[in-house]
Tab-separated table of C-alpha atoms and ligand atoms in Angstrom:
chain	number	residue	atom	x	y	z
A	594	MET	CA	77.021	105.296	126.180
A	595	LYS	CA	75.567	102.481	128.236
A	596	ALA	CA	76.817	102.065	131.841
A	597	SER	CA	77.752	98.443	130.993
A	598	LEU	CA	80.320	99.736	128.449
A	599	TRP	CA	81.604	102.481	130.758
A	600	ILE	CA	82.519	100.228	133.656
A	601	PRO	CA	84.978	97.881	131.862
A	602	GLY	CA	86.532	100.967	130.164
A	603	LEU	CA	87.039	102.699	133.522
A	604	LEU	CA	88.459	99.548	135.061
A	605	MET	CA	90.936	99.236	132.197
A	606	LEU	CA	92.001	102.887	132.578
A	607	ALA	CA	92.452	102.393	136.339
A	608	GLY	CA	94.589	99.319	135.617
A	609	VAL	CA	96.833	101.262	133.195
A	610	LEU	CA	97.196	104.154	135.682
A	611	ALA	CA	98.036	101.775	138.530
A	612	ALA	CA	100.672	100.008	136.383
A	613	GLY	CA	102.177	103.396	135.460
A	614	LEU	CA	102.325	104.491	139.112
A	615	SER	CA	103.862	101.234	140.245
A	616	PHE	CA	106.531	101.481	137.472
A	617	ALA	CA	107.342	105.043	138.612
A	618	SER	CA	107.613	104.104	142.292
A	619	ASP	CA	109.625	100.972	141.412
A	620	THR	CA	112.011	103.103	139.379
A	621	ALA	CA	112.399	105.626	142.205
A	622	GLN	CA	113.063	102.807	144.693
A	623	ARG	CA	115.605	101.093	142.448
A	624	ARG	CA	117.382	104.379	141.784
A	625	GLU	CA	117.554	105.030	145.543
A	626	MET	CA	119.044	101.566	146.114
A	627	LEU	CA	121.568	102.137	143.334
A	628	LEU	CA	122.653	105.429	144.891
A	629	ARG	CA	123.119	103.716	148.240
A	630	GLU	CA	125.252	101.050	146.560
A	631	ILE	CA	127.375	103.671	144.771
A	632	ARG	CA	127.924	105.582	148.022
A	633	GLU	CA	129.018	102.331	149.695
A	634	ASP	CA	131.348	101.418	146.774
A	635	VAL	CA	132.923	104.871	147.031
A	636	ARG	CA	133.534	104.342	150.752
A	637	GLN	CA	135.069	100.907	150.059
A	638	THR	CA	137.391	102.327	147.377
A	639	ALA	CA	138.205	105.569	149.216
A	640	ALA	CA	141.903	104.686	149.378
A	641	TYR	CA	142.063	104.584	145.560
A	642	LEU	CA	139.854	107.607	144.987
A	643	GLY	CA	141.431	109.845	147.609
A	644	ARG	CA	137.978	110.675	149.021
A	645	GLU	CA	135.348	109.039	151.188
A	646	ARG	CA	132.267	110.422	149.492
A	647	LEU	CA	130.923	111.977	146.318
A	648	ASN	CA	130.300	115.674	145.992
A	649	PRO	CA	126.577	116.499	146.532
A	650	SER	CA	126.377	117.891	142.960
A	651	VAL	CA	127.513	114.521	141.566
A	652	LEU	CA	125.015	112.622	143.728
A	653	ALA	CA	122.227	114.988	142.663
A	654	ALA	CA	123.141	114.474	138.995
A	655	LEU	CA	123.042	110.680	139.377
A	656	GLU	CA	119.679	111.016	141.070
A	657	SER	CA	118.270	113.167	138.258
A	658	VAL	CA	119.298	111.305	135.115
A	659	PRO	CA	116.750	108.671	134.037
A	660	ARG	CA	119.154	105.849	133.074
A	661	HIS	CA	116.177	103.706	132.035
A	662	GLU	CA	115.424	106.211	129.257
A	663	LEU	CA	118.887	105.772	127.753
A	664	VAL	CA	119.098	101.989	127.400
A	665	PRO	CA	117.444	99.733	124.801
A	666	ASP	CA	113.915	98.598	125.716
A	667	ASP	CA	115.019	95.045	126.536
A	668	GLN	CA	117.534	96.387	129.103
A	669	ARG	CA	115.180	98.811	130.890
A	670	ARG	CA	114.442	96.484	133.767
A	671	TYR	CA	118.171	96.315	134.567
A	672	ALA	CA	118.754	100.063	134.230
A	673	TYR	CA	119.255	100.615	137.977
A	674	GLU	CA	121.600	97.706	138.525
A	675	ASN	CA	125.175	98.765	139.206
A	676	ARG	CA	126.692	97.257	136.070
A	677	PRO	CA	127.359	98.030	132.419
A	678	LEU	CA	124.617	97.038	129.946
A	679	PRO	CA	124.698	96.331	126.193
A	680	ILE	CA	123.501	99.219	124.022
A	681	GLY	CA	124.045	97.577	120.614
A	682	TYR	CA	126.888	97.734	118.060
A	683	GLY	CA	129.126	95.835	120.496
A	684	GLN	CA	129.139	98.768	122.960
A	685	THR	CA	128.002	99.302	126.539
A	686	ILE	CA	126.584	101.957	128.818
A	687	SER	CA	129.150	102.229	131.643
A	688	GLN	CA	128.567	100.972	135.178
A	689	PRO	CA	126.954	103.748	137.284
A	690	TYR	CA	129.711	103.584	139.955
A	691	ILE	CA	132.328	104.173	137.225
A	692	VAL	CA	130.313	107.094	135.785
A	693	ALA	CA	130.071	108.481	139.320
A	694	ILE	CA	133.798	108.345	140.040
A	695	MET	CA	134.880	109.604	136.621
A	696	THR	CA	132.554	112.570	137.070
A	697	GLU	CA	133.754	113.137	140.638
A	698	LEU	CA	137.457	112.981	139.839
A	699	ILE	CA	137.414	115.760	137.234
A	700	GLU	CA	135.736	117.955	139.916
A	701	PRO	CA	133.196	119.569	137.572
A	702	GLU	CA	131.827	123.023	138.402
A	703	ALA	CA	128.810	124.999	137.256
A	704	GLY	CA	130.545	127.186	134.661
A	705	ASP	CA	132.710	124.436	133.142
A	706	VAL	CA	132.951	123.158	129.583
A	707	VAL	CA	133.661	119.415	129.481
A	708	LEU	CA	134.568	117.078	126.631
A	709	GLU	CA	133.413	113.482	126.615
A	710	VAL	CA	134.945	110.945	124.228
A	711	GLY	CA	132.510	108.075	123.588
A	712	THR	CA	128.903	109.304	123.870
A	713	GLY	CA	127.509	105.741	123.676
A	714	SER	CA	124.045	105.919	125.221
A	715	GLY	CA	124.398	109.557	126.316
A	716	TYR	CA	124.268	108.660	130.034
A	717	GLN	CA	127.666	110.033	131.090
A	718	ALA	CA	127.024	113.150	128.986
A	719	ALA	CA	123.671	113.675	130.728
A	720	VAL	CA	125.227	113.253	134.198
A	721	LEU	CA	127.884	115.863	133.357
A	722	ALA	CA	125.269	118.146	131.795
A	723	GLU	CA	123.380	118.261	135.106
A	724	ILE	CA	126.430	119.955	136.662
A	725	VAL	CA	128.368	121.968	134.074
A	726	GLU	CA	127.584	124.724	131.591
A	727	ARG	CA	128.280	122.747	128.419
A	728	VAL	CA	129.209	119.201	127.474
A	729	CYS	CA	130.756	118.401	124.092
A	730	SER	CA	130.551	114.711	123.299
A	731	LEU	CA	131.988	112.687	120.406
A	732	GLU	CA	130.924	109.218	119.295
A	733	ILE	CA	132.616	107.254	116.523
A	734	ILE	CA	129.710	104.891	115.665
A	735	PRO	CA	127.227	106.852	113.517
A	736	GLN	CA	124.128	104.946	114.691
A	737	LEU	CA	124.983	105.533	118.367
A	738	ALA	CA	125.787	109.205	117.716
A	739	LYS	CA	122.361	109.610	116.089
A	740	ARG	CA	120.416	107.669	118.721
A	741	SER	CA	122.064	109.357	121.709
A	742	ARG	CA	121.471	112.785	120.128
A	743	ALA	CA	117.766	111.986	119.731
A	744	ASP	CA	117.555	110.693	123.323
A	745	LEU	CA	119.383	113.704	124.785
A	746	ASP	CA	117.036	116.031	122.843
A	747	ARG	CA	113.973	114.122	124.029
A	748	LEU	CA	115.151	114.457	127.648
A	749	GLY	CA	115.867	118.172	127.221
A	750	TYR	CA	119.689	118.153	127.510
A	751	SER	CA	120.148	121.238	125.358
A	752	ASN	CA	123.544	121.993	126.938
A	753	VAL	CA	125.046	118.847	125.361
A	754	ARG	CA	126.612	119.355	121.948
A	755	SER	CA	127.285	116.023	120.333
A	756	ARG	CA	128.312	114.700	116.967
A	757	MET	CA	129.849	111.736	115.244
A	758	GLY	CA	133.627	111.907	115.217
A	759	ASP	CA	136.888	110.345	116.334
A	760	GLY	CA	137.452	111.615	119.853
A	761	TYR	CA	141.162	110.776	119.706
A	762	TYR	CA	141.586	114.173	118.053
A	763	GLY	CA	139.287	116.026	120.465
A	764	TRP	CA	136.994	118.874	119.424
A	765	PRO	CA	139.016	122.119	119.443
A	766	GLU	CA	136.115	124.313	118.249
A	767	CYS	CA	134.059	123.285	121.290
A	768	GLY	CA	136.931	123.824	123.807
A	769	PRO	CA	139.230	124.522	125.501
A	770	PHE	CA	137.998	122.223	128.244
A	771	ASP	CA	137.967	122.389	132.031
A	772	GLY	CA	137.600	118.629	132.086
A	773	ILE	CA	137.825	115.678	129.687
A	774	VAL	CA	136.267	112.254	130.267
A	775	VAL	CA	137.333	109.426	127.948
A	776	THR	CA	134.950	106.491	128.242
A	777	ALA	CA	136.839	103.964	126.067
A	778	GLY	CA	140.164	102.261	126.815
A	779	ALA	CA	143.176	103.796	125.035
A	780	SER	CA	146.744	102.548	124.611
A	781	HIS	CA	148.056	106.008	125.592
A	782	VAL	CA	146.831	109.484	126.487
A	783	PRO	CA	145.956	111.255	123.192
A	784	PRO	CA	148.272	114.293	122.936
A	785	LEU	CA	145.613	116.500	121.331
A	786	LEU	CA	143.349	115.995	124.335
A	787	ILE	CA	146.116	117.321	126.596
A	788	GLU	CA	146.470	120.276	124.258
A	789	GLN	CA	142.729	121.034	124.450
A	790	LEU	CA	142.686	120.862	128.262
A	791	LYS	CA	142.798	124.259	130.013
A	792	PRO	CA	145.562	124.954	132.545
A	793	GLY	CA	144.117	123.724	135.843
A	794	GLY	CA	141.950	121.188	133.972
A	795	LYS	CA	141.602	117.446	134.619
A	796	LEU	CA	141.387	114.514	132.222
A	797	ILE	CA	140.272	111.030	133.180
A	798	ILE	CA	140.997	108.092	130.887
A	799	PRO	CA	141.332	104.295	131.024
A	800	VAL	CA	144.769	103.381	129.625
A	801	GLY	CA	146.177	99.936	128.942
A	802	SER	CA	145.855	96.851	126.830
A	803	ARG	CA	142.867	96.391	124.541
A	804	PHE	CA	142.104	92.922	125.850
A	805	MET	CA	142.946	93.156	129.537
A	806	THR	CA	142.145	95.502	132.371
A	807	GLN	CA	143.240	99.098	132.041
A	808	GLN	CA	144.272	101.627	134.655
A	809	LEU	CA	142.048	104.612	135.154
A	810	LEU	CA	144.419	107.586	134.940
A	811	LEU	CA	143.765	111.074	136.245
A	812	VAL	CA	145.885	113.666	134.440
A	813	GLU	CA	146.010	117.176	135.890
A	814	LYS	CA	147.383	120.078	133.893
A	815	GLY	CA	149.010	122.698	136.094
A	816	GLU	CA	148.688	126.444	135.586
A	817	ALA	CA	152.026	126.476	133.744
A	818	GLY	CA	151.029	123.505	131.580
A	819	GLU	CA	152.938	120.892	133.620
A	820	LEU	CA	151.287	117.468	133.889
A	821	ARG	CA	150.701	115.359	136.966
A	822	THR	CA	149.375	111.828	136.422
A	823	ARG	CA	148.030	109.414	138.979
A	824	GLN	CA	146.702	105.864	138.625
A	825	VAL	CA	143.299	105.611	140.263
A	826	LEU	CA	142.188	101.981	139.989
A	827	PRO	CA	141.963	99.076	137.528
A	828	VAL	CA	138.964	99.156	135.164
A	829	ARG	CA	137.691	97.401	132.066
A	830	PHE	CA	136.385	99.439	129.122
A	831	VAL	CA	135.636	98.719	125.466
A	832	PRO	CA	138.558	99.927	123.307
A	833	LEU	CA	139.036	103.401	121.880
A	834	THR	CA	138.852	102.745	118.149
A	835	GLY	CA	139.562	104.944	115.139
A	836	GLY	CA	142.293	105.605	112.627
A	837	HIS	CA	145.068	106.685	114.994
B	393	SAM	N1	129.840	107.113	127.877
B	393	SAM	C1	128.967	106.088	127.367
B	393	SAM	C2	127.664	106.043	128.075
B	393	SAM	O1	127.482	106.741	129.075
B	393	SAM	O2	126.820	105.297	127.600
B	393	SAM	C3	129.585	104.715	127.402
B	393	SAM	C4	130.606	104.565	126.447
B	393	SAM	S1	131.092	103.007	125.885
B	393	SAM	C5	131.830	102.309	127.307
B	393	SAM	C6	132.438	103.618	124.876
B	393	SAM	C7	131.975	104.376	123.664
B	393	SAM	O3	133.127	104.950	123.049
B	393	SAM	C8	131.334	103.497	122.605
B	393	SAM	O4	130.072	103.996	122.266
B	393	SAM	C9	132.305	103.558	121.435
B	393	SAM	O5	131.696	103.467	120.183
B	393	SAM	C10	132.942	104.921	121.663
B	393	SAM	N2	134.243	105.114	121.018
B	393	SAM	C11	135.265	104.212	120.857
B	393	SAM	N3	136.299	104.786	120.226
B	393	SAM	C12	135.951	106.086	120.002
B	393	SAM	C13	136.607	107.174	119.394
B	393	SAM	N4	137.846	107.079	118.887
B	393	SAM	N5	135.967	108.360	119.330
B	393	SAM	C14	134.697	108.493	119.836
B	393	SAM	N6	134.022	107.487	120.413
B	393	SAM	C15	134.646	106.291	120.499
C-alpha cells in the first residue's frame, strides 16, 4: 500500500483510540464524582438511615457496576448523574443514592440469597450481585425482563437469576431470602414476601399512595418470625403493578 494511503488511515485509527480513551477516563471521573455525591448524601441523611456511611462492600459494588451499560443509548451521557433515568415502557432506572441506601439497609453479606422485585434495567440486581451469592429478580414487563436479562448476561452477572413475573407473589423456588428489595411503590407489604424472608432477614420497600410520595419501609423478621418495621425516609417510585 502506498504511504499516502497509510497515513490518513493511521491518523483515523489514532483518532478513534483517543476518543475511546477519553470516553473511558470521562466515565471513570464521572463515576468517582457520583460516588462522592452519594457519600455526601448519606452523611446528610444519616439521621434517617441510622448510619453515617455506606459499608465498603456497597461502595465497591457501586464503583464496579457500569451504569452506562444498563441505560438506553440516548441516556448514556447522563448515566453518572445522581437521578433516575427513563428506560422505556414508562419505567425508570432508580437514582444511584436510592440504590445505594436500599442495598445498605438490607445489610447484604457474601453468602446471601436476595430477591429483587422490579428488575427494570438490571442495575440494582447487578449492584446486589457484586456482594451476595445469588440474586433472584422479577420483572413484570416482558420487554424489560428480556432486555435486562440480555444486558446482565453480556456483563457477566451469572449469579443473577431473572425472569418475567409478578413480584407481588415472590419467587419461592429461588428462596428463602436473606434480603428482599422491592423497587416499585406498593400500597402495602405483600404478605408472601414476608413469608419468603428468612428469620433474621430484611425487606426494604416503598409503601404508600400510587400518585404521591411513599415511605421507604425497612421490615426486619426476627429469629422467631416477629416483625419490626421502621420508616426510613420519603421516596417516590413508579407503582407496583400486577393483578393483586
Ligand atoms: N430496579 C430497577 C433498576 O435498577 O433499574 C428499577 C426499577 S423501576 C423503578 C420499577 C420496576 O418495577 C419497573 O421496571 C416495573 O416494570 C417493575 N414492576 C412494577 N410492578 C411489578 C411487579 N408486580 N412485579 C415485578 N416487577 C414490577
